Amino acid sequence: PAHAQSGRQERELADIEKQLRERRGEETRLRDEAKAREKEVTALRHRMIEAADALQDAERRIAEINAETARLENEEEEIAGSLAAQQASLGDALAALQSIERARPPALLVSPEDAAHAARTAMLLADVTPQIEARAAALKETLSRQKTIREALEKERADFVRTNEEVGQRRTLLADLLRQKQQERRTAERLAKAAQSETAALAARADSLRGIL
């Protein structure tokens, strides 16, 4: 009987030692997995910080573009008002010249003083008209440049808004993945602790059997 009991204990010890090796291997694997998940969690947090920075940069640039666009729109309104005034002045000058031309009496009925005055007026208007035209042309060119700049800014703003949406979506995916990896890490750590407890119990039982044998 003692020999039979000893045989059973030896077999039990061999079985426990086998389990012990397996549990130690499982514990090591689980701890390695927990470390790997921790590295992934750290990397994901870093990527989320980068995404948040990208969102802030884009939002800051959008605000700058909005302010610049508003300034350009105000300037365009002022330029358009000036252009309208110049065009009105040009129209008045041309109308005055035409009026002088139509109202010019026959040369025999005009005094020298009236003729000289009419000539000076016509010459003055003739000199002013090209200046008004030049100012109007310059204002048109400025207005065109302003419009081109504003359209470019609006395109840039649209690009940043689209980028913001894409970054926001990516950030949401990263947040979901982060939660998943954190859960996997916690699970691996919990299982590793359970394996460690099982390993300790098996080791204690193996030591007890070795003491008996």
PDB file of C-alpha atoms in Angstrom:
ATOM      1  CA  PRO A   1       0.000   0.000   0.000  1.00  0.00           C
ATOM      2  CA  ALA A   2       2.782   2.415   0.856  1.00  0.00           C
ATOM      3  CA  HIS A   3       4.460   1.632  -2.448  1.00  0.00           C
ATOM      4  CA  ALA A   4       1.170   2.151  -4.310  1.00  0.00           C
ATOM      5  CA  GLN A   5       0.578   5.452  -2.520  1.00  0.00           C
ATOM      6  CA  SER A   6       4.095   6.560  -3.359  1.00  0.00           C
ATOM      7  CA  GLY A   7       3.451   5.736  -7.018  1.00  0.00           C
ATOM      8  CA  ARG A   8       0.286   7.803  -7.023  1.00  0.00           C
ATOM      9  CA  GLN A   9       2.124  10.727  -5.451  1.00  0.00           C
ATOM     10  CA  GLU A  10       4.912  10.484  -8.020  1.00  0.00           C
ATOM     11  CA  ARG A  11       2.376  10.501 -10.820  1.00  0.00           C
ATOM     12  CA  GLU A  12       0.582  13.432  -9.208  1.00  0.00           C
ATOM     13  CA  LEU A  13       3.902  15.270  -8.868  1.00  0.00           C
ATOM     14  CA  ALA A  14       4.732  14.632 -12.531  1.00  0.00           C
ATOM     15  CA  ASP A  15       1.291  15.865 -13.554  1.00  0.00           C
ATOM     16  CA  ILE A  16       1.615  18.973 -11.356  1.00  0.00           C
ATOM     17  CA  GLU A  17       5.081  19.743 -12.717  1.00  0.00           C
ATOM     18  CA  LYS A  18       3.683  19.473 -16.246  1.00  0.00           C
ATOM     19  CA  GLN A  19       0.827  21.846 -15.345  1.00  0.00           C
ATOM     20  CA  LEU A  20       3.325  24.101 -13.621  1.00  0.00           C
ATOM     21  CA  ARG A  21       5.398  24.415 -16.797  1.00  0.00           C
ATOM     22  CA  GLU A  22       2.288  25.097 -18.836  1.00  0.00           C
ATOM     23  CA  ARG A  23       0.966  27.708 -16.408  1.00  0.00           C
ATOM     24  CA  ARG A  24       4.334  29.436 -16.198  1.00  0.00           C
ATOM     25  CA  GLY A  25       4.448  29.559 -19.987  1.00  0.00           C
ATOM     26  CA  GLU A  26       0.894  30.902 -20.097  1.00  0.00           C
ATOM     27  CA  GLU A  27       1.704  33.487 -17.429  1.00  0.00           C
ATOM     28  CA  THR A  28       4.733  34.669 -19.434  1.00  0.00           C
ATOM     29  CA  ARG A  29       2.680  34.835 -22.626  1.00  0.00           C
ATOM     30  CA  LEU A  30      -0.067  36.841 -20.929  1.00  0.00           C
ATOM     31  CA  ARG A  31       2.397  39.287 -19.378  1.00  0.00           C
ATOM     32  CA  ASP A  32       4.067  39.764 -22.760  1.00  0.00           C
ATOM     33  CA  GLU A  33       0.648  40.357 -24.307  1.00  0.00           C
ATOM     34  CA  ALA A  34      -0.213  42.915 -21.609  1.00  0.00           C
ATOM     35  CA  LYS A  35       3.084  44.732 -22.313  1.00  0.00           C
ATOM     36  CA  ALA A  36       2.371  44.701 -26.061  1.00  0.00           C
ATOM     37  CA  ARG A  37      -1.120  46.125 -25.471  1.00  0.00           C
ATOM     38  CA  GLU A  38       0.378  48.799 -23.221  1.00  0.00           C
ATOM     39  CA  LYS A  39       2.753  49.856 -26.016  1.00  0.00           C
ATOM     40  CA  GLU A  40      -0.198  50.029 -28.421  1.00  0.00           C
ATOM     41  CA  VAL A  41      -2.181  52.100 -25.912  1.00  0.00           C
ATOM     42  CA  THR A  42       0.742  54.534 -25.550  1.00  0.00           C
ATOM     43  CA  ALA A  43       1.095  54.829 -29.344  1.00  0.00           C
ATOM     44  CA  LEU A  44      -2.654  55.409 -29.761  1.00  0.00           C
ATOM     45  CA  ARG A  45      -2.647  58.104 -27.093  1.00  0.00           C
ATOM     46  CA  HIS A  46       0.203  59.812 -28.932  1.00  0.00           C
ATOM     47  CA  ARG A  47      -1.728  59.651 -32.206  1.00  0.00           C
ATOM     48  CA  MET A  48      -4.822  61.080 -30.505  1.00  0.00           C
ATOM     49  CA  ILE A  49      -2.745  63.984 -29.179  1.00  0.00           C
ATOM     50  CA  GLU A  50      -1.458  64.593 -32.715  1.00  0.00           C
ATOM     51  CA  ALA A  51      -5.032  64.489 -34.044  1.00  0.00           C
ATOM     52  CA  ALA A  52      -6.158  66.953 -31.370  1.00  0.00           C
ATOM     53  CA  ASP A  53      -3.266  69.284 -32.252  1.00  0.00           C
ATOM     54  CA  ALA A  54      -4.179  69.018 -35.947  1.00  0.00           C
ATOM     55  CA  LEU A  55      -7.789  69.915 -35.133  1.00  0.00           C
ATOM     56  CA  GLN A  56      -6.700  72.939 -33.093  1.00  0.00           C
ATOM     57  CA  ASP A  57      -4.352  74.110 -35.851  1.00  0.00           C
ATOM     58  CA  ALA A  58      -7.079  73.727 -38.472  1.00  0.00           C
ATOM     59  CA  GLU A  59      -9.671  75.522 -36.321  1.00  0.00           C
ATOM     60  CA  ARG A  60      -7.204  78.336 -35.636  1.00  0.00           C
ATOM     61  CA  ARG A  61      -6.475  78.715 -39.361  1.00  0.00           C
ATOM     62  CA  ILE A  62     -10.199  78.647 -40.185  1.00  0.00           C
ATOM     63  CA  ALA A  63     -10.743  81.478 -37.688  1.00  0.00           C
ATOM     64  CA  GLU A  64      -7.884  83.447 -39.288  1.00  0.00           C
ATOM     65  CA  ILE A  65      -9.348  82.863 -42.759  1.00  0.00           C
ATOM     66  CA  ASN A  66     -12.808  83.955 -41.593  1.00  0.00           C
ATOM     67  CA  ALA A  67     -11.347  87.190 -40.197  1.00  0.00           C
ATOM     68  CA  GLU A  68      -9.311  87.819 -43.350  1.00  0.00           C
ATOM     69  CA  THR A  69     -12.305  87.076 -45.586  1.00  0.00           C
ATOM     70  CA  ALA A  70     -14.491  89.458 -43.598  1.00  0.00           C
ATOM     71  CA  ARG A  71     -11.826  92.181 -43.928  1.00  0.00           C
ATOM     72  CA  LEU A  72     -11.582  91.618 -47.673  1.00  0.00           C
ATOM     73  CA  GLU A  73     -15.357  91.731 -48.059  1.00  0.00           C
ATOM     74  CA  ASN A  74     -15.454  95.073 -46.220  1.00  0.00           C
ATOM     75  CA  GLU A  75     -12.654  96.394 -48.429  1.00  0.00           C
ATOM     76  CA  GLU A  76     -14.465  95.165 -51.538  1.00  0.00           C
ATOM     77  CA  GLU A  77     -17.586  97.029 -50.477  1.00  0.00           C
ATOM     78  CA  GLU A  78     -15.564 100.222 -49.991  1.00  0.00           C
ATOM     79  CA  ILE A  79     -13.784  99.776 -53.339  1.00  0.00           C
ATOM     80  CA  ALA A  80     -17.083  99.057 -55.090  1.00  0.00           C
ATOM     81  CA  GLY A  81     -18.499 102.257 -53.568  1.00  0.00           C
ATOM     82  CA  SER A  82     -15.478 104.246 -54.771  1.00  0.00           C
ATOM     83  CA  LEU A  83     -15.725 102.663 -58.192  1.00  0.00           C
ATOM     84  CA  ALA A  84     -19.399 103.583 -58.421  1.00  0.00           C
ATOM     85  CA  ALA A  85     -18.526 107.153 -57.445  1.00  0.00           C
ATOM     86  CA  GLN A  86     -15.754 107.337 -60.058  1.00  0.00           C
ATOM     87  CA  GLN A  87     -18.062 105.926 -62.716  1.00  0.00           C
ATOM     88  CA  ALA A  88     -20.709 108.472 -61.745  1.00  0.00           C
ATOM     89  CA  SER A  89     -18.113 111.277 -61.977  1.00  0.00           C
ATOM     90  CA  LEU A  90     -17.041 109.999 -65.365  1.00  0.00           C
ATOM     91  CA  GLY A  91     -20.647 109.949 -66.519  1.00  0.00           C
ATOM     92  CA  ASP A  92     -21.144 113.488 -65.254  1.00  0.00           C
ATOM     93  CA  ALA A  93     -17.999 114.676 -67.060  1.00  0.00           C
ATOM     94  CA  LEU A  94     -19.017 113.065 -70.319  1.00  0.00           C
ATOM     95  CA  ALA A  95     -22.545 114.442 -69.981  1.00  0.00           C
ATOM     96  CA  ALA A  96     -21.118 117.915 -69.367  1.00  0.00           C
ATOM     97  CA  LEU A  97     -18.905 117.703 -72.436  1.00  0.00           C
ATOM     98  CA  GLN A  98     -21.832 116.561 -74.520  1.00  0.00           C
ATOM     99  CA  SER A  99     -23.956 119.388 -73.099  1.00  0.00           C
ATOM    100  CA  ILE A 100     -21.308 121.973 -73.939  1.00  0.00           C
ATOM    101  CA  GLU A 101     -21.036 120.556 -77.447  1.00  0.00           C
ATOM    102  CA  ARG A 102     -24.786 120.639 -77.981  1.00  0.00           C
ATOM    103  CA  ALA A 103     -25.219 124.086 -76.452  1.00  0.00           C
ATOM    104  CA  ARG A 104     -22.386 125.719 -78.407  1.00  0.00           C
ATOM    105  CA  PRO A 105     -23.951 128.668 -80.355  1.00  0.00           C
ATOM    106  CA  PRO A 106     -22.823 129.808 -83.774  1.00  0.00           C
ATOM    107  CA  ALA A 107     -19.396 131.444 -83.649  1.00  0.00           C
ATOM    108  CA  LEU A 108     -20.755 134.822 -84.827  1.00  0.00           C
ATOM    109  CA  LEU A 109     -23.118 135.021 -81.828  1.00  0.00           C
ATOM    110  CA  VAL A 110     -20.500 134.261 -79.134  1.00  0.00           C
ATOM    111  CA  SER A 111     -18.456 136.906 -77.410  1.00  0.00           C
ATOM    112  CA  PRO A 112     -14.706 136.326 -77.090  1.00  0.00           C
ATOM    113  CA  GLU A 113     -15.065 135.992 -73.300  1.00  0.00           C
ATOM    114  CA  ASP A 114     -17.806 133.345 -73.555  1.00  0.00           C
ATOM    115  CA  ALA A 115     -15.856 131.447 -76.179  1.00  0.00           C
ATOM    116  CA  ALA A 116     -12.719 131.460 -74.015  1.00  0.00           C
ATOM    117  CA  HIS A 117     -14.677 130.290 -70.957  1.00  0.00           C
ATOM    118  CA  ALA A 118     -16.340 127.473 -72.894  1.00  0.00           C
ATOM    119  CA  ALA A 119     -12.988 126.416 -74.310  1.00  0.00           C
ATOM    120  CA  ARG A 120     -11.373 126.344 -70.856  1.00  0.00           C
ATOM    121  CA  THR A 121     -14.268 124.341 -69.450  1.00  0.00           C
ATOM    122  CA  ALA A 122     -14.093 121.841 -72.307  1.00  0.00           C
ATOM    123  CA  MET A 123     -10.319 121.511 -71.918  1.00  0.00           C
ATOM    124  CA  LEU A 124     -10.637 121.018 -68.155  1.00  0.00           C
ATOM    125  CA  LEU A 125     -13.255 118.330 -68.585  1.00  0.00           C
ATOM    126  CA  ALA A 126     -11.189 116.703 -71.308  1.00  0.00           C
ATOM    127  CA  ASP A 127      -8.199 116.620 -68.935  1.00  0.00           C
ATOM    128  CA  VAL A 128     -10.217 115.299 -65.993  1.00  0.00           C
ATOM    129  CA  THR A 129     -11.977 112.562 -67.920  1.00  0.00           C
ATOM    130  CA  PRO A 130      -8.845 110.388 -68.523  1.00  0.00           C
ATOM    131  CA  GLN A 131      -7.891 110.766 -64.860  1.00  0.00           C
ATOM    132  CA  ILE A 132     -11.303 109.566 -63.761  1.00  0.00           C
ATOM    133  CA  GLU A 133     -11.082 106.689 -66.232  1.00  0.00           C
ATOM    134  CA  ALA A 134      -7.618 105.770 -64.905  1.00  0.00           C
ATOM    135  CA  ARG A 135      -8.818 105.797 -61.292  1.00  0.00           C
ATOM    136  CA  ALA A 136     -11.844 103.678 -62.214  1.00  0.00           C
ATOM    137  CA  ALA A 137      -9.613 101.198 -64.058  1.00  0.00           C
ATOM    138  CA  ALA A 138      -7.265 100.985 -61.039  1.00  0.00           C
ATOM    139  CA  LEU A 139     -10.202 100.379 -58.714  1.00  0.00           C
ATOM    140  CA  LYS A 140     -11.524  97.636 -61.008  1.00  0.00           C
ATOM    141  CA  GLU A 141      -8.107  95.965 -60.993  1.00  0.00           C
ATOM    142  CA  THR A 142      -7.878  96.188 -57.199  1.00  0.00           C
ATOM    143  CA  LEU A 143     -11.388  94.798 -56.866  1.00  0.00           C
ATOM    144  CA  SER A 144     -10.483  91.911 -59.155  1.00  0.00           C
ATOM    145  CA  ARG A 145      -7.356  91.132 -57.094  1.00  0.00           C
ATOM    146  CA  GLN A 146      -9.350  91.269 -53.874  1.00  0.00           C
ATOM    147  CA  LYS A 147     -11.904  88.868 -55.307  1.00  0.00           C
ATOM    148  CA  THR A 148      -9.165  86.442 -56.414  1.00  0.00           C
ATOM    149  CA  ILE A 149      -7.568  86.509 -52.950  1.00  0.00           C
ATOM    150  CA  ARG A 150     -10.939  86.021 -51.244  1.00  0.00           C
ATOM    151  CA  GLU A 151     -11.835  83.092 -53.489  1.00  0.00           C
ATOM    152  CA  ALA A 152      -8.447  81.481 -52.728  1.00  0.00           C
ATOM    153  CA  LEU A 153      -9.065  81.951 -48.992  1.00  0.00           C
ATOM    154  CA  GLU A 154     -12.550  80.464 -49.283  1.00  0.00           C
ATOM    155  CA  LYS A 155     -11.069  77.434 -51.059  1.00  0.00           C
ATOM    156  CA  GLU A 156      -8.429  77.105 -48.331  1.00  0.00           C
ATOM    157  CA  ARG A 157     -11.144  77.338 -45.687  1.00  0.00           C
ATOM    158  CA  ALA A 158     -13.161  74.616 -47.436  1.00  0.00           C
ATOM    159  CA  ASP A 159     -10.034  72.432 -47.515  1.00  0.00           C
ATOM    160  CA  PHE A 160      -9.448  72.957 -43.787  1.00  0.00           C
ATOM    161  CA  VAL A 161     -13.092  72.230 -42.977  1.00  0.00           C
ATOM    162  CA  ARG A 162     -12.846  68.988 -44.943  1.00  0.00           C
ATOM    163  CA  THR A 163      -9.567  68.140 -43.190  1.00  0.00           C
ATOM    164  CA  ASN A 164     -11.221  68.853 -39.843  1.00  0.00           C
ATOM    165  CA  GLU A 165     -13.995  66.413 -40.642  1.00  0.00           C
ATOM    166  CA  GLU A 166     -11.499  63.741 -41.690  1.00  0.00           C
ATOM    167  CA  VAL A 167      -9.343  64.275 -38.597  1.00  0.00           C
ATOM    168  CA  GLY A 168     -12.445  64.201 -36.406  1.00  0.00           C
ATOM    169  CA  GLN A 169     -13.509  60.881 -37.900  1.00  0.00           C
ATOM    170  CA  ARG A 170      -9.976  59.496 -37.487  1.00  0.00           C
ATOM    171  CA  ARG A 171      -9.927  60.661 -33.880  1.00  0.00           C
ATOM    172  CA  THR A 172     -13.204  58.850 -33.207  1.00  0.00           C
ATOM    173  CA  LEU A 173     -11.771  55.638 -34.689  1.00  0.00           C
ATOM    174  CA  LEU A 174      -8.603  56.052 -32.617  1.00  0.00           C
ATOM    175  CA  ALA A 175     -10.677  56.550 -29.464  1.00  0.00           C
ATOM    176  CA  ASP A 176     -12.619  53.339 -30.171  1.00  0.00           C
ATOM    177  CA  LEU A 177      -9.398  51.437 -30.859  1.00  0.00           C
ATOM    178  CA  LEU A 178      -7.831  52.860 -27.694  1.00  0.00           C
ATOM    179  CA  ARG A 179     -10.722  51.636 -25.572  1.00  0.00           C
ATOM    180  CA  GLN A 180     -10.428  48.205 -27.205  1.00  0.00           C
ATOM    181  CA  LYS A 181      -6.673  47.968 -26.555  1.00  0.00           C
ATOM    182  CA  GLN A 182      -7.088  49.169 -22.974  1.00  0.00           C
ATOM    183  CA  GLN A 183      -9.684  46.458 -22.403  1.00  0.00           C
ATOM    184  CA  GLU A 184      -7.394  43.850 -23.961  1.00  0.00           C
ATOM    185  CA  ARG A 185      -4.523  44.997 -21.749  1.00  0.00           C
ATOM    186  CA  ARG A 186      -6.675  44.802 -18.594  1.00  0.00           C
ATOM    187  CA  THR A 187      -7.885  41.356 -19.592  1.00  0.00           C
ATOM    188  CA  ALA A 188      -4.334  40.118 -20.211  1.00  0.00           C
ATOM    189  CA  GLU A 189      -3.168  41.547 -16.868  1.00  0.00           C
ATOM    190  CA  ARG A 190      -6.077  39.922 -15.026  1.00  0.00           C
ATOM    191  CA  LEU A 191      -5.450  36.552 -16.669  1.00  0.00           C
ATOM    192  CA  ALA A 192      -1.705  36.854 -15.955  1.00  0.00           C
ATOM    193  CA  LYS A 193      -2.447  37.427 -12.262  1.00  0.00           C
ATOM    194  CA  ALA A 194      -4.790  34.444 -12.233  1.00  0.00           C
ATOM    195  CA  ALA A 195      -2.099  32.309 -13.904  1.00  0.00           C
ATOM    196  CA  GLN A 196       0.423  33.538 -11.346  1.00  0.00           C
ATOM    197  CA  SER A 197      -1.887  32.471  -8.504  1.00  0.00           C
ATOM    198  CA  GLU A 198      -2.393  29.061 -10.106  1.00  0.00           C
ATOM    199  CA  THR A 199       1.363  28.722 -10.614  1.00  0.00           C
ATOM    200  CA  ALA A 200       2.006  29.547  -6.965  1.00  0.00           C
ATOM    201  CA  ALA A 201      -0.571  26.971  -5.815  1.00  0.00           C
ATOM    202  CA  LEU A 202       0.856  24.293  -8.104  1.00  0.00           C
ATOM    203  CA  ALA A 203       4.409  25.114  -6.991  1.00  0.00           C
ATOM    204  CA  ALA A 204       3.376  24.814  -3.337  1.00  0.00           C
ATOM    205  CA  ARG A 205       1.708  21.451  -4.010  1.00  0.00           C
ATOM    206  CA  ALA A 206       4.772  20.248  -5.912  1.00  0.00           C
ATOM    207  CA  ASP A 207       7.061  21.278  -3.033  1.00  0.00           C
ATOM    208  CA  SER A 208       4.779  19.445  -0.600  1.00  0.00           C
ATOM    209  CA  LEU A 209       4.885  16.251  -2.670  1.00  0.00           C
ATOM    210  CA  ARG A 210       8.654  16.465  -3.042  1.00  0.00           C
ATOM    211  CA  GLY A 211       8.922  16.727   0.737  1.00  0.00           C
ATOM    212  CA  ILE A 212       6.878  13.590   1.151  1.00  0.00           C
ATOM    213  CA  LEU A 213       8.755  11.668  -1.517  1.00  0.00           C
TER     214      LEU A 213
END
